[in-house]
Amino acid sequence: ALTQKQKEGAETAANLTEQIASIARESVSITEEVDKVVDDHRTSMEELVSSAKKLSELSGDLNKVVARFKVDKNEVAIFPQDETEKLTLTEKII
């Protein structure tokens, strides 16, 4: 009778150990998936930061270009219509 109980106890322990091992394997698999998702997210964030820096640099460059073309109202000379050079467009037929 004791041997049968020991056998049943050993089988129960073996089943529980297998269940624990199965849960541990599943946990490892899920942890690896989460690790990959986090790594992909980190890579995306690094690319986003890099793009934002480039956009900021382009914005600064554009501001420099625009500043070259800004004209102060006091510096603008307005000519009467008769003093301006008139351009005539002609159509050239080939």
C-alpha positions as a printed Julia matrix, in Angstrom:
94×3 Matrix{Float64}:
  0.0     0.0     0.0
  2.82    2.36    0.81
  4.53    1.62   -2.48
  1.34    2.4    -4.42
  1.0     5.72   -2.56
  4.65    6.5    -3.24
  4.14    5.66   -6.93
  1.04    7.87   -7.13
  2.85   10.65   -5.28
  5.81   10.38   -7.64
  3.48   10.49  -10.66
  1.7    13.55   -9.26
  5.04   15.23   -8.58
  6.21   14.38  -12.11
  2.98   15.79  -13.61
  3.27   18.96  -11.56
  6.93   19.31  -12.52
  6.0    18.94  -16.22
  3.25   21.57  -15.84
  5.71   23.94  -14.17
  8.25   23.31  -16.94
  5.57   23.94  -19.59
  4.6    27.23  -17.93
  8.27   28.21  -17.69
  8.79   27.48  -21.43
  5.72   29.53  -22.31
  6.95   32.35  -20.09
 10.34   32.33  -21.82
  8.64   32.43  -25.22
  6.44   35.38  -24.23
  9.41   37.17  -22.66
 11.36   36.78  -25.91
  8.42   38.19  -27.89
  8.16   41.17  -25.53
 11.91   41.7   -25.8
 11.66   41.8   -29.61
  8.74   44.25  -29.5
 10.61   46.51  -27.08
 13.74   46.34  -29.25
 11.71   47.19  -32.38
 10.09   50.09  -30.52
 13.5    51.37  -29.39
 14.76   51.22  -32.98
 11.68   53.11  -34.19
 12.16   55.76  -31.52
 15.82   56.19  -32.48
 14.78   56.65  -36.12
 12.11   59.15  -35.05
 14.65   61.16  -33.03
 17.06   61.12  -35.98
 14.33   62.31  -38.34
 13.31   65.05  -35.91
 16.92   66.27  -35.71
 17.19   66.34  -39.52
 13.89   68.2   -39.76
 15.11   70.73  -37.21
 18.32   71.24  -39.2
 16.32   71.69  -42.43
 14.07   74.18  -40.66
 17.12   76.19  -39.58
 18.51   76.11  -43.13
 15.16   77.22  -44.52
 15.0    80.1   -42.03
 18.44   81.24  -43.21
 17.33   81.16  -46.85
 14.09   83.01  -46.09
 16.0    85.63  -44.08
 18.01   86.51  -47.2
 14.8    87.45  -48.99
 13.09   89.42  -46.25
 12.73   93.07  -47.17
 12.16   95.87  -44.72
  9.23   98.12  -45.69
 11.5   101.16  -45.46
 13.88   99.67  -48.02
 11.27   99.09  -50.74
 11.23  101.63  -53.56
  7.89  101.99  -55.25
  8.1   103.36  -58.76
  5.25  105.01  -60.63
  3.87  102.9   -63.49
  5.45  105.07  -66.23
  8.96  104.75  -64.76
  9.01  100.99  -64.67
 10.55   99.01  -67.45
  7.92   97.23  -69.47
  8.55   93.79  -70.81
  6.95   92.54  -73.97
  6.49   88.87  -74.5
  6.53   87.59  -78.03
  5.69   84.14  -79.23
  8.33   82.53  -81.35
  6.96   80.06  -83.85
  9.38   77.5   -85.18
